PDB file of C-alpha atoms in Angstrom:
ATOM      1  CA  MET A   1    -176.655 -54.981 122.412  1.00 62.00           C
ATOM      2  CA  LYS A   2    -173.308 -55.578 120.744  1.00 63.00           C
ATOM      3  CA  SER A   3    -174.118 -59.207 120.073  1.00 65.00           C
ATOM      4  CA  TYR A   4    -177.379 -58.149 118.402  1.00 61.00           C
ATOM      5  CA  GLN A   5    -175.442 -55.792 116.094  1.00 66.00           C
ATOM      6  CA  ASN A   6    -172.908 -58.505 115.318  1.00 67.00           C
ATOM      7  CA  LEU A   7    -175.687 -60.966 114.526  1.00 67.00           C
ATOM      8  CA  HIS A   8    -177.315 -58.388 112.268  1.00 63.00           C
ATOM      9  CA  LEU A   9    -174.004 -57.736 110.439  1.00 68.00           C
ATOM     10  CA  VAL A  10    -173.429 -61.482 109.979  1.00 65.00           C
ATOM     11  CA  ARG A  11    -176.900 -61.917 108.504  1.00 74.00           C
ATOM     12  CA  LEU A  12    -176.419 -58.938 106.202  1.00 64.00           C
ATOM     13  CA  ARG A  13    -173.059 -60.311 104.958  1.00 70.00           C
ATOM     14  CA  LEU A  14    -174.548 -63.776 104.425  1.00 67.00           C
ATOM     15  CA  PHE A  15    -177.418 -62.248 102.476  1.00 69.00           C
ATOM     16  CA  ARG A  16    -174.999 -60.258 100.283  1.00 68.00           C
ATOM     17  CA  LEU A  17    -172.833 -63.331  99.756  1.00 61.00           C
ATOM     18  CA  ALA A  18    -175.886 -65.404  98.839  1.00 66.00           C
ATOM     19  CA  SER A  19    -177.001 -62.683  96.425  1.00 66.00           C
ATOM     20  CA  ILE A  20    -173.598 -62.600  94.755  1.00 69.00           C
ATOM     21  CA  VAL A  21    -173.443 -66.399  94.454  1.00 57.00           C
ATOM     22  CA  PHE A  22    -176.971 -66.419  93.024  1.00 64.00           C
ATOM     23  CA  ALA A  23    -176.083 -63.711  90.502  1.00 59.00           C
ATOM     24  CA  ILE A  24    -172.984 -65.622  89.412  1.00 65.00           C
ATOM     25  CA  HIS A  25    -175.002 -68.797  88.887  1.00 56.00           C
ATOM     26  CA  ILE A  26    -177.532 -66.938  86.791  1.00 63.00           C
ATOM     27  CA  ILE A  27    -175.290 -64.591  84.799  1.00 62.00           C
ATOM     28  CA  LEU A  28    -172.451 -66.988  84.010  1.00 54.00           C
ATOM     29  CA  PRO A  29    -174.484 -69.450  81.900  1.00 55.00           C
ATOM     30  CA  LEU A  30    -176.249 -66.568  80.184  1.00 52.00           C
ATOM     31  CA  SER A  31    -173.015 -64.856  79.292  1.00 50.00           C
ATOM     32  CA  ALA A  32    -171.681 -68.101  77.830  1.00 49.00           C
ATOM     33  CA  CYS A  33    -174.764 -68.330  75.569  1.00 50.00           C
ATOM     34  CA  SER A  34    -174.229 -64.848  74.251  1.00 49.00           C
ATOM     35  CA  SER A  35    -170.457 -64.988  73.850  1.00 49.00           C
ATOM     36  CA  TRP A  36    -168.892 -63.701  70.671  1.00 50.00           C
ATOM     37  CA  ASN A  37    -167.372 -66.605  68.784  1.00 51.00           C
ATOM     38  CA  LYS A  38    -166.246 -68.254  71.985  1.00 50.00           C
ATOM     39  CA  SER A  39    -166.578 -71.911  72.593  1.00 51.00           C
ATOM     40  CA  GLY A  40    -168.535 -73.144  75.557  1.00 50.00           C
ATOM     41  CA  LEU A  41    -172.231 -72.985  76.048  1.00 50.00           C
ATOM     42  CA  SER A  42    -173.022 -70.801  73.032  1.00 50.00           C
ATOM     43  CA  VAL A  43    -175.798 -71.940  70.777  1.00 53.00           C
ATOM     44  CA  LYS A  44    -174.684 -73.518  67.536  1.00 54.00           C
ATOM     45  CA  GLU A  45    -176.502 -72.182  64.497  1.00 57.00           C
ATOM     46  CA  ALA A  46    -178.483 -74.852  62.746  1.00 53.00           C
ATOM     47  CA  ALA A  47    -178.927 -75.124  59.017  1.00 54.00           C
ATOM     48  CA  PRO A  48    -182.285 -73.800  57.789  1.00 54.00           C
ATOM     49  CA  PRO A  49    -184.850 -76.513  57.133  1.00 53.00           C
ATOM     50  CA  ASP A  50    -185.690 -77.394  53.575  1.00 54.00           C
ATOM     51  CA  LEU A  51    -188.904 -75.929  52.257  1.00 53.00           C
ATOM     52  CA  LEU A  52    -191.855 -78.230  52.277  1.00 53.00           C
ATOM     53  CA  GLY A  53    -192.669 -79.772  48.964  1.00 56.00           C
ATOM     54  CA  ALA A  54    -196.115 -79.370  47.394  1.00 54.00           C
ATOM     55  CA  LYS A  55    -196.938 -82.954  48.371  1.00 58.00           C
ATOM     56  CA  ASP A  56    -196.338 -82.107  52.064  1.00 62.00           C
ATOM     57  CA  ILE A  57    -198.907 -79.286  52.248  1.00 65.00           C
ATOM     58  CA  ASP A  58    -202.464 -80.151  53.152  1.00 71.00           C
ATOM     59  CA  PRO A  59    -204.668 -79.433  50.086  1.00 71.00           C
ATOM     60  CA  ALA A  60    -207.476 -78.015  52.246  1.00 73.00           C
ATOM     61  CA  MET A  61    -205.023 -75.611  53.894  1.00 68.00           C
ATOM     62  CA  ARG A  62    -203.658 -74.578  50.505  1.00 61.00           C
ATOM     63  CA  GLU A  63    -207.196 -73.840  49.318  1.00 65.00           C
ATOM     64  CA  ARG A  64    -208.019 -71.778  52.438  1.00 66.00           C
ATOM     65  CA  ILE A  65    -204.848 -69.732  52.019  1.00 64.00           C
ATOM     66  CA  ALA A  66    -205.526 -69.135  48.328  1.00 58.00           C
ATOM     67  CA  ARG A  67    -209.119 -68.130  49.063  1.00 60.00           C
ATOM     68  CA  ALA A  68    -208.060 -65.701  51.814  1.00 58.00           C
ATOM     69  CA  VAL A  69    -205.453 -64.055  49.606  1.00 55.00           C
ATOM     70  CA  ALA A  70    -207.924 -63.810  46.735  1.00 55.00           C
ATOM     71  CA  GLN A  71    -210.585 -62.283  49.024  1.00 58.00           C
ATOM     72  CA  ASP A  72    -208.188 -59.602  50.242  1.00 61.00           C
ATOM     73  CA  THR A  73    -207.146 -58.811  46.674  1.00 62.00           C
ATOM     74  CA  ASP A  74    -210.754 -58.715  45.464  1.00 77.00           C
ATOM     75  CA  GLU A  75    -211.836 -56.567  48.383  1.00 83.00           C
ATOM     76  CA  ARG A  76    -209.056 -54.041  47.757  1.00 86.00           C
ATOM     77  CA  ALA A  77    -209.842 -53.934  44.048  1.00 87.00           C
ATOM     78  CA  LEU A  78    -213.558 -53.388  44.703  1.00 85.00           C
ATOM     79  CA  ARG A  79    -212.862 -50.655  47.252  1.00 86.00           C
ATOM     80  CA  ASP A  80    -210.552 -48.917  44.760  1.00 88.00           C
ATOM     81  CA  GLU A  81    -213.215 -49.231  42.069  1.00 87.00           C
ATOM     82  CA  LEU A  82    -215.785 -47.643  44.381  1.00 81.00           C
ATOM     83  CA  LYS A  83    -213.435 -44.766  45.178  1.00 88.00           C
ATOM     84  CA  GLN A  84    -213.124 -44.044  41.472  1.00 89.00           C
ATOM     85  CA  GLN A  85    -216.834 -44.613  40.739  1.00 89.00           C
ATOM     86  CA  PRO A  86    -218.910 -44.036  43.899  1.00 83.00           C
ATOM     87  CA  GLY A  87    -222.162 -44.928  42.095  1.00 85.00           C
ATOM     88  CA  ASN A  88    -220.957 -48.316  40.850  1.00 90.00           C
ATOM     89  CA  VAL A  89    -223.759 -50.517  42.165  1.00 91.00           C
ATOM     90  CA  ASP A  90    -222.234 -53.722  40.768  1.00 91.00           C
ATOM     91  CA  ALA A  91    -218.958 -53.196  42.637  1.00 90.00           C
ATOM     92  CA  ALA A  92    -220.813 -52.240  45.825  1.00 91.00           C
ATOM     93  CA  ILE A  93    -222.963 -55.368  45.716  1.00 90.00           C
ATOM     94  CA  ARG A  94    -219.975 -57.629  45.010  1.00 91.00           C
ATOM     95  CA  LEU A  95    -218.098 -56.042  47.921  1.00 91.00           C
ATOM     96  CA  THR A  96    -221.177 -56.376  50.139  1.00 90.00           C
ATOM     97  CA  LYS A  97    -221.422 -60.077  49.274  1.00 90.00           C
ATOM     98  CA  ALA A  98    -217.741 -60.559  50.109  1.00 87.00           C
ATOM     99  CA  LEU A  99    -218.162 -58.814  53.463  1.00 89.00           C
ATOM    100  CA  VAL A 100    -221.318 -60.793  54.293  1.00 89.00           C
ATOM    101  CA  VAL A 101    -219.519 -64.058  53.572  1.00 87.00           C
ATOM    102  CA  GLN A 102    -216.847 -62.976  56.052  1.00 86.00           C
ATOM    103  CA  LYS A 103    -219.565 -62.045  58.591  1.00 89.00           C
ATOM    104  CA  ARG A 104    -218.637 -58.355  58.401  1.00 89.00           C
ATOM    105  CA  GLU A 105    -222.137 -57.046  57.650  1.00 89.00           C
ATOM    106  CA  SER A 106    -221.674 -53.830  59.617  1.00 89.00           C
ATOM    107  CA  GLU A 107    -218.850 -52.827  57.244  1.00 91.00           C
ATOM    108  CA  ALA A 108    -221.184 -53.243  54.260  1.00 91.00           C
ATOM    109  CA  LEU A 109    -223.718 -50.635  55.390  1.00 94.00           C
ATOM    110  CA  PRO A 110    -221.517 -47.552  54.837  1.00 93.00           C
ATOM    111  CA  ILE A 111    -220.616 -48.878  51.386  1.00 92.00           C
ATOM    112  CA  LEU A 112    -224.277 -49.258  50.465  1.00 93.00           C
ATOM    113  CA  ASP A 113    -225.089 -45.855  51.966  1.00 93.00           C
ATOM    114  CA  SER A 114    -222.465 -44.164  49.807  1.00 91.00           C
ATOM    115  CA  VAL A 115    -223.754 -45.940  46.697  1.00 91.00           C
ATOM    116  CA  LEU A 116    -227.298 -44.875  47.524  1.00 93.00           C
ATOM    117  CA  LEU A 117    -226.079 -41.293  47.827  1.00 92.00           C
ATOM    118  CA  ALA A 118    -224.575 -41.509  44.348  1.00 90.00           C
ATOM    119  CA  ALA A 119    -227.485 -43.545  42.899  1.00 89.00           C
ATOM    120  CA  PRO A 120    -230.541 -42.742  45.051  1.00 89.00           C
ATOM    121  CA  GLY A 121    -233.409 -45.165  44.806  1.00 89.00           C
ATOM    122  CA  ASN A 122    -231.403 -47.911  43.093  1.00 93.00           C
ATOM    123  CA  LEU A 123    -233.458 -51.050  43.613  1.00 94.00           C
ATOM    124  CA  ARG A 124    -230.487 -53.412  43.815  1.00 94.00           C
ATOM    125  CA  ALA A 125    -228.716 -51.244  46.383  1.00 94.00           C
ATOM    126  CA  LEU A 126    -231.917 -50.872  48.447  1.00 95.00           C
ATOM    127  CA  ASN A 127    -232.417 -54.639  48.309  1.00 95.00           C
ATOM    128  CA  ALA A 128    -228.800 -55.314  49.329  1.00 94.00           C
ATOM    129  CA  LYS A 129    -229.079 -52.918  52.263  1.00 95.00           C
ATOM    130  CA  GLY A 130    -232.328 -54.625  53.293  1.00 95.00           C
ATOM    131  CA  VAL A 131    -230.609 -58.005  53.217  1.00 94.00           C
ATOM    132  CA  VAL A 132    -227.808 -56.683  55.425  1.00 94.00           C
ATOM    133  CA  PHE A 133    -230.371 -55.272  57.864  1.00 95.00           C
ATOM    134  CA  ASP A 134    -232.115 -58.660  57.952  1.00 94.00           C
ATOM    135  CA  LEU A 135    -228.822 -60.395  58.643  1.00 92.00           C
ATOM    136  CA  GLU A 136    -228.234 -58.027  61.547  1.00 93.00           C
ATOM    137  CA  GLY A 137    -231.743 -58.741  62.886  1.00 93.00           C
ATOM    138  CA  ARG A 138    -233.032 -55.258  62.041  1.00 94.00           C
ATOM    139  CA  HIS A 139    -236.115 -56.547  60.254  1.00 94.00           C
ATOM    140  CA  ASP A 140    -238.208 -53.357  60.558  1.00 95.00           C
ATOM    141  CA  ALA A 141    -235.540 -51.331  58.746  1.00 96.00           C
ATOM    142  CA  ALA A 142    -235.160 -54.044  56.109  1.00 95.00           C
ATOM    143  CA  GLN A 143    -238.907 -54.210  55.501  1.00 96.00           C
ATOM    144  CA  ALA A 144    -239.081 -50.425  55.093  1.00 96.00           C
ATOM    145  CA  LEU A 145    -236.394 -50.608  52.397  1.00 95.00           C
ATOM    146  CA  TYR A 146    -238.109 -53.483  50.585  1.00 95.00           C
ATOM    147  CA  ARG A 147    -241.428 -51.579  50.634  1.00 96.00           C
ATOM    148  CA  GLN A 148    -239.753 -48.407  49.397  1.00 95.00           C
ATOM    149  CA  ALA A 149    -238.237 -50.308  46.483  1.00 95.00           C
ATOM    150  CA  LEU A 150    -241.522 -52.113  45.736  1.00 96.00           C
ATOM    151  CA  LYS A 151    -243.262 -48.746  45.354  1.00 95.00           C
ATOM    152  CA  THR A 152    -240.936 -48.081  42.425  1.00 93.00           C
ATOM    153  CA  GLU A 153    -241.250 -51.558  40.915  1.00 94.00           C
ATOM    154  CA  PRO A 154    -244.228 -53.451  42.384  1.00 94.00           C
ATOM    155  CA  GLY A 155    -243.708 -56.544  40.253  1.00 93.00           C
ATOM    156  CA  ASN A 156    -240.108 -57.201  41.339  1.00 94.00           C
ATOM    157  CA  GLN A 157    -240.153 -60.797  42.555  1.00 95.00           C
ATOM    158  CA  MET A 158    -236.757 -60.566  44.304  1.00 94.00           C
ATOM    159  CA  LEU A 159    -237.977 -57.683  46.467  1.00 94.00           C
ATOM    160  CA  ARG A 160    -241.259 -59.463  47.214  1.00 95.00           C
ATOM    161  CA  ASN A 161    -239.442 -62.650  48.227  1.00 95.00           C
ATOM    162  CA  ASN A 162    -237.036 -60.757  50.472  1.00 94.00           C
ATOM    163  CA  LEU A 163    -239.906 -58.858  52.104  1.00 95.00           C
ATOM    164  CA  ASN A 164    -241.744 -62.133  52.736  1.00 94.00           C
ATOM    165  CA  LEU A 165    -238.608 -63.703  54.182  1.00 93.00           C
ATOM    166  CA  SER A 166    -238.002 -60.674  56.394  1.00 93.00           C
ATOM    167  CA  LEU A 167    -241.574 -60.812  57.667  1.00 94.00           C
ATOM    168  CA  ALA A 168    -241.201 -64.534  58.365  1.00 93.00           C
ATOM    169  CA  LEU A 169    -237.929 -63.970  60.204  1.00 89.00           C
ATOM    170  CA  ASP A 170    -239.528 -61.180  62.189  1.00 85.00           C
ATOM    171  CA  GLY A 171    -242.532 -63.371  62.984  1.00 84.00           C
ATOM    172  CA  THR A 172    -244.993 -60.574  62.149  1.00 79.00           C
ATOM    173  CA  ALA A 173    -246.864 -62.355  59.355  1.00 67.00           C
ATOM    174  CA  GLU A 174    -247.159 -65.599  57.491  1.00 53.00           C
ATOM    175  CA  PRO A 175    -244.650 -65.861  54.645  1.00 48.00           C
ATOM    176  CA  GLY A 176    -246.210 -64.508  51.452  1.00 49.00           C
ATOM    177  CA  ALA A 177    -249.132 -62.714  53.113  1.00 52.00           C
ATOM    178  CA  SER A 178    -247.801 -59.159  53.234  1.00 49.00           C
ATOM    179  CA  ALA A 179    -246.143 -58.993  49.843  1.00 47.00           C
ATOM    180  CA  ARG A 180    -249.463 -59.920  48.177  1.00 46.00           C
ATOM    181  CA  SER A 181    -251.220 -57.081  49.982  1.00 45.00           C
ATOM    182  CA  LEU A 182    -248.995 -54.396  48.448  1.00 47.00           C
TER     183      LEU A 182
END
C-alpha cells in the first residue's frame, strides 16, 4: 500500500515538474517579445511602407472604389432629400434605380410606398413599384399596379410595355396580347 502511495506521489511530482518546465518554455519567449525596451527576442519596429503610387493601383479597382463611394454618397443624399420632401417622385425613382442596381429591391418598396402615400396614384411611382415587384417575381402584384396606372392613362406606352413584359415573364399570355385588350 505504501509503495502505491509513493508511486502516486512520484507521478504527481513529475507531472508538476513537467507542467512547470512547459510553462517556462512557453512564457519565457513570450515575455521576451513583450519586454519594455529590452534587447533579446523583442520585435523590432519596421518603417512604414511607402504609399503606392497612382501607377501601382489597378485602374479597374480604382473605378470600382470610386463607384462604390459615389453610390453611398448619392444614396445618402437621395434619402435626405426624401426625408425633406416625402413626395419627391424623382428622388424616389433615382434611389430605387440605385437600389435595384445593387440588387436591394426589397429596400426600394418602402421608399416607393412612402412616395405613393405622399403622391397617391403617381404613374411613375406605380410603374417603379411594379418593376420592383416583377424583379422579385411577384408578377400578379406588378400587373395589378400596371393596370391601375393604365386606367388613369390608357395610352401610356411605358406602362403597356411593362405590363406585356410582366405577362410574358409570368407566362400567362403572349407578349402584347393583354395590353391591347385594355
